[in-house]
């Protein structure tokens, strides 16, 4: 490249004479301009003409050349006199364009005018290296048919490579006659202009030349713009350029504002431009100004050249190819073809992405995408091959075989490169619709802000397009949802004595989040390793150097954790956790159940951990009984979910519905299940199973357990009364009618255990059975150190009349309780006043004792 530039610079002294003009008036052809070649075979005669003067030997060929780079937009003119009869052995070739100084060489390229030959004419030829010259313009025969053949020749070549040959046989230049035209662009570079004569021995001194003039009045023309790579162009002009202007970066502008960092003249008419930034994919505009050719012809106005740049397609990197729309439930049809689909989007600004070999997976299957490409910012819909025609009207369609079926409720979708590297992953859910009606089918899920692919549910919602979706098109819900908030820890779960799994609310910077120094545990335990879990990068596995202890609460601190968007949290975050213990039946029990919801409501089952253990509900199940068989099993959660001592969890398929119907519900206690077992309104059995298959708790309910004076049971839950009591009918009561249910917090009818100092005690001693949640019933607590006792309890009013047989032949435990809801035997409400519990105890050997306890039925004003 330096040698090429040096050659160009060496030609600079010739620029002034490049528009050749030589009439030999100085009597010397060796300078001003310099002619070289067979100098001993030419002279300048007394008439100041160039004359042949070679050896008188038949078959001699002699030549002279002078530098010339004129190729287009040029006029060549000269005078000649051949004082001989022209023939195949007596003629002259005047080379207008030649790439070599040796015109006799077989490999010369160029154009020449031949005067003479067998038909005594003046014609224009093209010479290609190694080939016989071909005629372009065949001049009129017999125009040089005497022995004193004077002719003035004029040849023009336009910037469009159109040739014209004219001659004036008077030699005056006043009577030119056109010999013909032709278009030829085979040779676009020149180094020399020259004359070559061939003669027999008698004609060695009979060739005369004069008035050579080469005129170029046209500015350079950009013939070719070639993109070399994303930041480099090659410009090829139709003629050599003046180097200083050609290498001035200010003379070039890309897309109105961008200047090159390098402007280099690599050949006489070729410029290399290098830019500091990549070209835009698609249309670009280059503006060129102030360039000159070697003859000083300057561009009269800027040249504007539009070009399209499409870089080579590359495999996408992380988050460069993303899923921006999901049609998981296509029926009932709204306006689109009845077909599941996903939409892909090229999230880059300057890359063409190839899809060839990319693996698309759902939770259970994988397929491979075909050889297709996506331009920056381009969308495409992916459907089965059989559905391509149905989706073509919407935009770009990619058909695949073995299209993975999408789960309506949600699942994990992944895109991976052929080498297995993750490109994008999304774990969608039908809760992302944020619209109860649309989640039932026919509407797609659309990403709101495609520039924020790291976001989760907050960046997705149901389509608002009237067709139900926007396959292969910008999403109907498009808006800006910037991520300006650093990540926070959602949960910490000890999945083994030496491993703690952290879950964050958004995707993390996997490098930053894997730094051990960013984490600490109290009481102090050293951390051996930290690994961010793919493919969603919302989980971090912390490996400890020594094991955790059961029933010990720990605190984990994390700092300097950044999300995928780069938001960094410099403030420590803390979260408690503990090592879960193996459960035993009765540790986690049923605390509340809603089996007869309001119209359009849903069921829920509330569990509570009444042990001192931390218990993981992963792989626990809800079920029912069919006869003696446990059936209709539903997994509560497939992920870790640890219940602390005394913690509630509300199991439901629709937490939003529960929150709507019970505004006081604690959302943080909700655990969504895809579906619950069927719990009929009249009666049923709730079964809770541990992962080992043991029954953790079981509750057989019926609508008869509700408070008899309730007018409407819909939406009223049954609540556990005493946490440490048995899961039996007598330990459950209708929730207070002021709130109807207490999902996620303490039951409205909850009663703490009473320390019994005698065999029986009553609390409260005054109650008001009106369903308002305040002392709606009274409890008869008992405690005995004798086994095998049986009890009868009868309620009498203050006049001694029997009101209700409350308990009959009930075998007593060591301690427990009985409940009276203030109802008489016929189901009517007992009036206000004093009542007596008449309690009879019978021993195994027939012994009997009687106890009486007073209670008051009151009324709340």
Coordinates of C-alpha atoms in Angstrom, one line a residue, residues 212-649:
X212 CA -0.6 15.8 -30.0
X213 CA -3.3 17.1 -27.6
X214 CA -5.1 15.2 -24.8
X215 CA -7.8 17.2 -23.1
X216 CA -9.8 16.1 -20.0
X217 CA -12.5 18.6 -18.9
X218 CA -14.7 16.3 -16.9
X219 CA -14.5 15.9 -13.1
X220 CA -14.1 12.4 -11.7
X221 CA -17.1 10.1 -11.5
X222 CA -17.7 7.6 -8.7
X223 CA -18.2 4.3 -10.5
X224 CA -18.3 1.8 -7.6
X225 CA -18.9 1.9 -3.9
X226 CA -18.0 -1.4 -2.2
X227 CA -18.5 -2.3 1.5
X228 CA -15.5 -4.2 2.8
X229 CA -16.8 -4.7 6.3
X230 CA -19.1 -3.0 8.7
X231 CA -16.8 0.1 9.0
X232 CA -14.9 0.2 5.7
X233 CA -15.7 1.3 2.2
X234 CA -13.7 1.2 -1.1
X235 CA -14.5 3.9 -3.6
X236 CA -13.5 3.4 -7.3
X237 CA -13.6 6.5 -9.6
X238 CA -13.4 6.5 -13.3
X239 CA -10.0 8.2 -13.4
X240 CA -7.1 9.0 -11.2
X241 CA -7.6 11.5 -8.4
X242 CA -5.5 14.3 -7.1
X243 CA -4.1 12.7 -3.9
X244 CA -4.3 15.6 -1.4
X245 CA -8.1 16.1 -1.9
X246 CA -8.7 12.4 -2.2
X247 CA -7.1 11.9 1.3
X248 CA -8.9 14.8 3.0
X249 CA -11.4 13.2 5.5
X250 CA -13.5 16.4 5.5
X251 CA -14.5 15.6 1.9
X252 CA -16.5 12.5 3.0
X253 CA -19.6 12.4 5.1
X254 CA -21.6 9.3 6.1
X255 CA -25.2 9.6 7.0
X256 CA -25.0 13.4 7.1
X257 CA -22.8 13.7 10.2
X258 CA -20.1 11.0 10.4
X259 CA -16.6 11.6 9.1
X260 CA -14.1 8.8 8.4
X261 CA -11.1 8.2 10.5
X262 CA -9.0 7.2 7.5
X263 CA -9.2 8.4 3.9
X264 CA -6.4 6.6 1.9
X265 CA -5.7 6.7 -1.8
X266 CA -4.7 3.1 -2.5
X267 CA -4.6 3.3 -6.3
X268 CA -4.7 6.2 -8.7
X269 CA -8.6 6.2 -8.7
X270 CA -9.4 4.1 -5.6
X271 CA -10.0 5.5 -2.1
X272 CA -10.2 3.5 1.1
X273 CA -12.5 5.0 3.8
X274 CA -12.6 3.7 7.4
X275 CA -15.1 4.9 9.9
X276 CA -15.0 4.8 13.7
X277 CA -18.5 3.3 14.0
X278 CA -20.4 0.6 12.1
X279 CA -22.7 1.4 9.2
X280 CA -26.4 1.2 9.7
X281 CA -28.0 -2.0 8.5
X282 CA -30.0 -1.2 5.5
X283 CA -29.8 2.2 3.8
X284 CA -26.8 4.5 4.2
X285 CA -25.8 7.7 2.5
X286 CA -22.2 8.8 1.6
X287 CA -21.6 12.4 0.4
X288 CA -18.4 13.2 -1.4
X289 CA -17.2 16.8 -2.2
X290 CA -14.2 18.7 -3.5
X291 CA -12.4 15.8 -5.3
X292 CA -10.3 16.6 -8.3
X293 CA -8.8 14.5 -11.1
X294 CA -5.2 14.9 -12.1
X295 CA -6.1 17.6 -14.6
X296 CA -7.6 19.8 -11.9
X297 CA -11.3 19.1 -12.8
X298 CA -13.2 19.5 -9.5
X299 CA -16.6 18.1 -8.6
X300 CA -19.1 20.8 -9.4
X301 CA -21.4 19.7 -6.6
X302 CA -21.3 17.0 -3.9
X303 CA -21.8 13.4 -5.1
X304 CA -24.5 11.6 -3.0
X305 CA -24.4 7.8 -3.1
X306 CA -27.0 5.7 -1.3
X307 CA -26.0 2.1 -0.5
X308 CA -27.4 -0.7 1.4
X309 CA -25.4 -2.6 4.0
X310 CA -26.3 -6.0 5.1
X311 CA -23.6 -7.6 7.2
X312 CA -23.0 -11.3 7.2
X313 CA -25.5 -13.1 9.4
X314 CA -24.2 -14.2 12.8
X315 CA -25.5 -16.4 15.6
X316 CA -27.2 -14.3 18.3
X317 CA -25.6 -13.7 21.7
X318 CA -27.4 -13.5 25.0
X319 CA -30.7 -11.5 24.8
X320 CA -30.0 -10.5 21.1
X321 CA -32.8 -12.8 19.9
X322 CA -35.8 -12.7 22.2
X323 CA -39.3 -14.0 22.4
X324 CA -41.7 -11.0 22.4
X325 CA -45.1 -12.6 22.0
X326 CA -46.7 -16.0 23.1
X327 CA -50.0 -17.4 21.9
X328 CA -50.4 -20.3 24.4
X329 CA -54.1 -20.7 24.2
X330 CA -55.5 -20.1 20.8
X331 CA -59.2 -20.9 21.4
X332 CA -61.8 -19.5 21.4
X333 CA -60.5 -17.7 18.3
X334 CA -60.7 -13.9 18.4
X335 CA -59.4 -13.0 14.9
X336 CA -56.2 -14.9 14.3
X337 CA -55.8 -18.4 12.9
X338 CA -56.4 -21.1 15.5
X339 CA -52.8 -21.8 16.1
X340 CA -50.3 -21.5 19.0
X341 CA -47.2 -19.4 18.1
X342 CA -44.3 -17.5 19.4
X343 CA -42.8 -14.3 18.0
X344 CA -39.1 -13.7 17.7
X345 CA -37.4 -10.3 17.6
X346 CA -33.9 -9.2 16.6
X347 CA -33.1 -6.9 19.5
X348 CA -29.8 -5.7 18.0
X349 CA -29.3 -2.4 16.1
X350 CA -26.6 -3.5 13.7
X351 CA -26.5 -7.3 13.4
X352 CA -28.2 -9.7 11.0
X353 CA -29.0 -12.8 13.0
X354 CA -29.1 -16.3 11.6
X355 CA -31.5 -18.7 13.1
X356 CA -30.0 -21.8 11.5
X357 CA -29.4 -24.5 14.1
X358 CA -30.9 -22.5 17.0
X359 CA -32.7 -24.8 19.4
X360 CA -36.2 -23.8 20.7
X361 CA -37.4 -25.7 23.7
X362 CA -40.4 -25.7 26.0
X363 CA -40.6 -27.7 29.2
X364 CA -40.8 -31.1 27.5
X365 CA -39.5 -30.9 23.9
X366 CA -37.0 -29.3 21.6
X367 CA -37.0 -28.4 18.0
X368 CA -34.4 -26.8 15.7
X369 CA -35.0 -23.6 13.7
X370 CA -34.4 -23.5 10.0
X371 CA -31.9 -21.4 7.9
X372 CA -33.6 -18.0 8.2
X373 CA -32.3 -14.5 9.0
X374 CA -33.6 -11.6 10.9
X375 CA -32.6 -8.0 10.3
X376 CA -32.0 -5.6 13.2
X377 CA -35.4 -4.7 14.7
X378 CA -37.2 -7.4 12.6
X379 CA -40.0 -9.6 13.9
X380 CA -40.9 -13.1 12.8
X381 CA -43.7 -15.5 13.9
X382 CA -42.8 -19.2 14.4
X383 CA -45.5 -21.7 13.6
X384 CA -45.8 -25.3 12.4
X385 CA -44.9 -25.8 8.7
X386 CA -48.5 -26.5 7.9
X387 CA -49.6 -23.0 9.1
X388 CA -47.1 -20.8 7.2
X389 CA -49.6 -19.8 4.6
X390 CA -52.1 -18.8 7.2
X391 CA -49.7 -16.4 8.9
X392 CA -48.0 -15.0 5.8
X393 CA -50.3 -12.0 5.6
X394 CA -49.1 -10.7 9.0
X395 CA -45.4 -10.6 8.2
X396 CA -42.3 -12.8 8.2
X397 CA -43.1 -16.4 9.0
X398 CA -40.8 -19.2 10.1
X399 CA -42.2 -22.7 9.8
X400 CA -40.8 -25.6 11.8
X401 CA -41.6 -29.2 12.3
X402 CA -42.4 -30.7 15.7
X403 CA -43.7 -27.4 17.0
X404 CA -43.6 -27.7 20.9
X405 CA -47.1 -27.4 22.3
X406 CA -47.5 -24.5 24.7
X407 CA -49.1 -25.0 28.1
X408 CA -52.0 -22.6 28.7
X409 CA -51.0 -22.0 32.3
X410 CA -47.4 -21.3 31.5
X411 CA -44.0 -22.9 31.2
X412 CA -40.3 -22.3 30.6
X413 CA -39.3 -21.4 27.0
X414 CA -35.7 -21.3 25.9
X415 CA -33.6 -20.4 22.8
X416 CA -30.1 -21.8 22.6
X417 CA -27.3 -21.7 20.1
X418 CA -26.2 -24.9 18.4
X419 CA -23.4 -25.2 20.9
X420 CA -25.9 -25.1 23.8
X421 CA -25.2 -21.5 24.9
X422 CA -28.3 -19.7 26.2
X423 CA -29.7 -16.9 24.1
X424 CA -33.0 -16.2 25.9
X425 CA -35.4 -17.8 28.4
X426 CA -38.8 -16.8 29.6
X427 CA -41.0 -18.6 32.2
X428 CA -44.4 -17.2 31.3
X429 CA -47.6 -17.6 33.3
X430 CA -51.2 -17.1 32.6
X431 CA -51.2 -14.6 35.5
X432 CA -49.2 -12.3 33.1
X433 CA -52.4 -11.6 31.2
X434 CA -53.6 -9.4 34.0
X435 CA -57.1 -9.9 32.5
X436 CA -59.3 -12.7 33.7
X437 CA -61.4 -12.9 30.5
X438 CA -58.4 -12.8 28.1
X439 CA -56.5 -15.6 30.0
X440 CA -59.4 -17.9 28.9
X441 CA -58.0 -18.1 25.4
X442 CA -57.7 -16.4 22.0
X443 CA -55.4 -13.6 23.2
X444 CA -51.6 -13.6 23.1
X445 CA -49.2 -12.4 25.7
X446 CA -47.1 -9.5 24.5
X447 CA -43.9 -8.0 25.7
X448 CA -44.4 -4.4 26.5
X449 CA -40.8 -3.0 26.2
X450 CA -38.6 -5.0 23.9
X451 CA -35.6 -3.0 25.0
X452 CA -36.0 -4.5 28.5
X453 CA -35.8 -8.3 27.9
X454 CA -34.6 -9.0 31.4
X455 CA -37.9 -8.0 33.0
X456 CA -40.5 -10.6 34.0
X457 CA -44.2 -10.3 34.5
X458 CA -44.3 -6.5 34.8
X459 CA -43.1 -6.3 31.2
X460 CA -45.8 -8.7 29.8
X461 CA -49.6 -8.3 29.4
X462 CA -52.5 -9.4 27.2
X463 CA -52.6 -8.0 23.7
X464 CA -55.0 -5.2 23.0
X465 CA -55.1 -5.7 19.3
X466 CA -58.7 -6.5 18.1
X467 CA -57.4 -9.7 16.3
X468 CA -56.1 -11.1 19.6
X469 CA -52.4 -10.6 18.9
X470 CA -49.8 -9.1 16.6
X471 CA -47.7 -11.9 15.1
X472 CA -44.6 -10.8 13.2
X473 CA -45.5 -7.1 13.9
X474 CA -44.7 -4.6 16.6
X475 CA -46.7 -5.4 19.7
X476 CA -50.0 -3.6 20.4
X477 CA -49.0 -2.8 24.0
X478 CA -45.6 -1.4 23.1
X479 CA -44.5 1.2 25.7
X480 CA -41.4 2.1 27.7
X481 CA -40.9 0.1 30.8
X482 CA -37.4 1.0 31.9
X483 CA -35.6 -1.0 34.6
X484 CA -34.1 1.5 37.0
X485 CA -34.4 -0.5 40.2
X486 CA -31.7 -2.9 41.5
X487 CA -32.7 -6.5 42.3
X488 CA -34.0 -7.6 45.7
X489 CA -34.0 -11.0 47.4
X490 CA -37.3 -12.7 47.3
X491 CA -36.5 -15.8 49.3
X492 CA -33.7 -17.8 50.8
X493 CA -34.0 -21.6 51.2
X494 CA -31.6 -24.1 52.7
X495 CA -32.0 -27.0 50.3
X496 CA -29.3 -29.0 52.2
X497 CA -27.2 -28.5 55.2
X498 CA -24.5 -26.9 53.1
X499 CA -26.5 -25.2 50.3
X500 CA -28.7 -22.1 50.4
X501 CA -30.8 -21.2 47.3
X502 CA -31.5 -17.5 46.9
X503 CA -34.3 -16.2 44.6
X504 CA -34.3 -12.7 43.3
X505 CA -37.1 -10.7 41.8
X506 CA -35.4 -10.2 38.5
X507 CA -32.6 -11.5 36.3
X508 CA -29.1 -10.9 37.6
X509 CA -25.7 -9.9 36.2
X510 CA -24.4 -13.5 36.5
X511 CA -20.7 -12.3 36.9
X512 CA -21.5 -9.8 39.6
X513 CA -23.8 -12.1 41.5
X514 CA -21.3 -14.9 41.6
X515 CA -18.8 -12.9 43.7
X516 CA -18.3 -14.7 47.1
X517 CA -17.3 -11.4 48.8
X518 CA -20.9 -10.1 48.2
X519 CA -22.4 -12.5 50.6
X520 CA -22.3 -13.2 54.4
X521 CA -24.2 -15.4 56.9
X522 CA -25.0 -14.8 60.6
X523 CA -24.4 -16.7 62.8
X524 CA -21.1 -16.8 60.9
X525 CA -20.6 -19.7 58.5
X526 CA -18.0 -19.4 55.8
X527 CA -19.1 -19.4 52.1
X528 CA -17.2 -21.8 49.9
X529 CA -18.8 -21.1 46.5
X530 CA -21.5 -19.0 44.8
X531 CA -23.1 -20.0 41.5
X532 CA -25.9 -18.2 39.5
X533 CA -28.4 -20.6 38.2
X534 CA -29.5 -20.5 34.6
X535 CA -31.5 -20.2 32.4
X536 CA -33.4 -17.4 34.1
X537 CA -30.5 -16.2 36.3
X538 CA -32.9 -15.3 39.1
X539 CA -31.5 -17.9 41.5
X540 CA -28.1 -18.1 43.3
X541 CA -26.8 -21.2 44.9
X542 CA -24.6 -20.4 47.9
X543 CA -22.4 -23.3 49.1
X544 CA -21.3 -23.3 52.7
X545 CA -18.0 -24.5 54.2
X546 CA -19.8 -26.1 57.2
X547 CA -23.3 -27.4 57.7
X548 CA -26.3 -25.5 59.0
X549 CA -28.1 -26.6 62.2
X550 CA -31.9 -27.4 62.3
X551 CA -34.3 -25.2 64.3
X552 CA -31.7 -22.4 64.0
X553 CA -32.7 -19.1 62.3
X554 CA -29.9 -17.6 60.2
X555 CA -29.6 -14.3 58.4
X556 CA -28.0 -14.0 54.9
X557 CA -26.7 -10.6 53.8
X558 CA -26.1 -9.7 50.1
X559 CA -24.6 -6.5 48.7
X560 CA -23.4 -5.1 45.4
X561 CA -25.8 -7.4 43.4
X562 CA -26.6 -6.0 39.9
X563 CA -29.4 -7.0 37.6
X564 CA -29.3 -7.8 33.9
X565 CA -29.9 -4.2 33.1
X566 CA -26.9 -3.0 35.2
X567 CA -28.7 -1.6 38.2
X568 CA -26.5 -2.1 41.2
X569 CA -27.6 -2.3 44.8
X570 CA -24.8 -1.1 47.0
X571 CA -26.9 -1.4 50.2
X572 CA -26.9 -4.7 52.0
X573 CA -30.0 -6.8 51.8
X574 CA -30.8 -9.3 54.6
X575 CA -33.2 -12.2 54.6
X576 CA -33.8 -14.9 57.3
X577 CA -33.7 -18.6 56.5
X578 CA -33.3 -21.9 58.3
X579 CA -32.5 -25.5 57.5
X580 CA -35.8 -27.4 57.0
X581 CA -36.5 -30.5 59.2
X582 CA -38.1 -33.7 58.3
X583 CA -41.9 -33.3 58.8
X584 CA -44.0 -35.5 61.0
X585 CA -47.8 -36.0 60.7
X586 CA -49.5 -33.2 62.6
X587 CA -46.7 -30.7 62.2
X588 CA -48.5 -28.9 59.4
X589 CA -52.2 -28.9 59.7
X590 CA -55.3 -27.6 57.9
X591 CA -56.2 -24.3 59.5
X592 CA -59.0 -23.0 57.2
X593 CA -61.0 -24.1 54.2
X594 CA -63.3 -22.4 51.8
X595 CA -65.2 -25.0 49.9
X596 CA -68.3 -23.0 49.0
X597 CA -67.0 -19.8 47.5
X598 CA -69.1 -16.9 46.3
X599 CA -70.4 -16.9 42.7
X600 CA -67.3 -16.6 40.4
X601 CA -65.1 -17.2 43.4
X602 CA -62.5 -20.0 44.0
X603 CA -61.7 -22.4 46.8
X604 CA -58.7 -22.2 49.1
X605 CA -57.1 -24.3 51.8
X606 CA -55.0 -22.7 54.4
X607 CA -52.2 -24.6 56.2
X608 CA -50.3 -23.7 59.3
X609 CA -47.0 -25.0 60.7
X610 CA -47.8 -25.6 64.4
X611 CA -44.4 -27.2 65.1
X612 CA -41.1 -25.6 66.1
X613 CA -39.6 -26.9 62.9
X614 CA -38.9 -25.2 59.6
X615 CA -40.7 -27.3 57.0
X616 CA -40.2 -27.3 53.2
X617 CA -43.5 -27.8 51.3
X618 CA -41.7 -28.8 48.1
X619 CA -43.5 -31.9 46.5
X620 CA -46.2 -31.9 49.2
X621 CA -49.7 -32.7 47.8
X622 CA -53.3 -31.9 48.3
X623 CA -55.9 -34.6 47.7
X624 CA -59.4 -35.9 48.4
X625 CA -60.7 -39.3 49.5
X626 CA -62.9 -41.4 47.3
X627 CA -64.2 -44.1 49.7
X628 CA -61.1 -45.3 51.5
X629 CA -58.8 -44.3 48.6
X630 CA -56.8 -41.0 48.5
X631 CA -57.2 -39.6 45.0
X632 CA -57.2 -36.5 42.8
X633 CA -53.6 -35.6 44.0
X634 CA -52.3 -32.1 43.2
X635 CA -48.7 -31.0 43.9
X636 CA -48.7 -28.0 46.1
X637 CA -45.3 -26.7 44.8
X638 CA -42.4 -28.2 42.8
X639 CA -40.0 -25.6 44.2
X640 CA -38.8 -24.9 47.7
X641 CA -41.3 -23.2 50.0
X642 CA -40.3 -23.2 53.6
X643 CA -42.9 -22.7 56.4
X644 CA -41.5 -21.2 59.5
X645 CA -43.0 -22.1 62.9
X646 CA -46.5 -20.5 63.2
X647 CA -46.4 -19.5 59.5
X648 CA -49.6 -19.7 57.3
X649 CA -49.8 -20.6 53.6

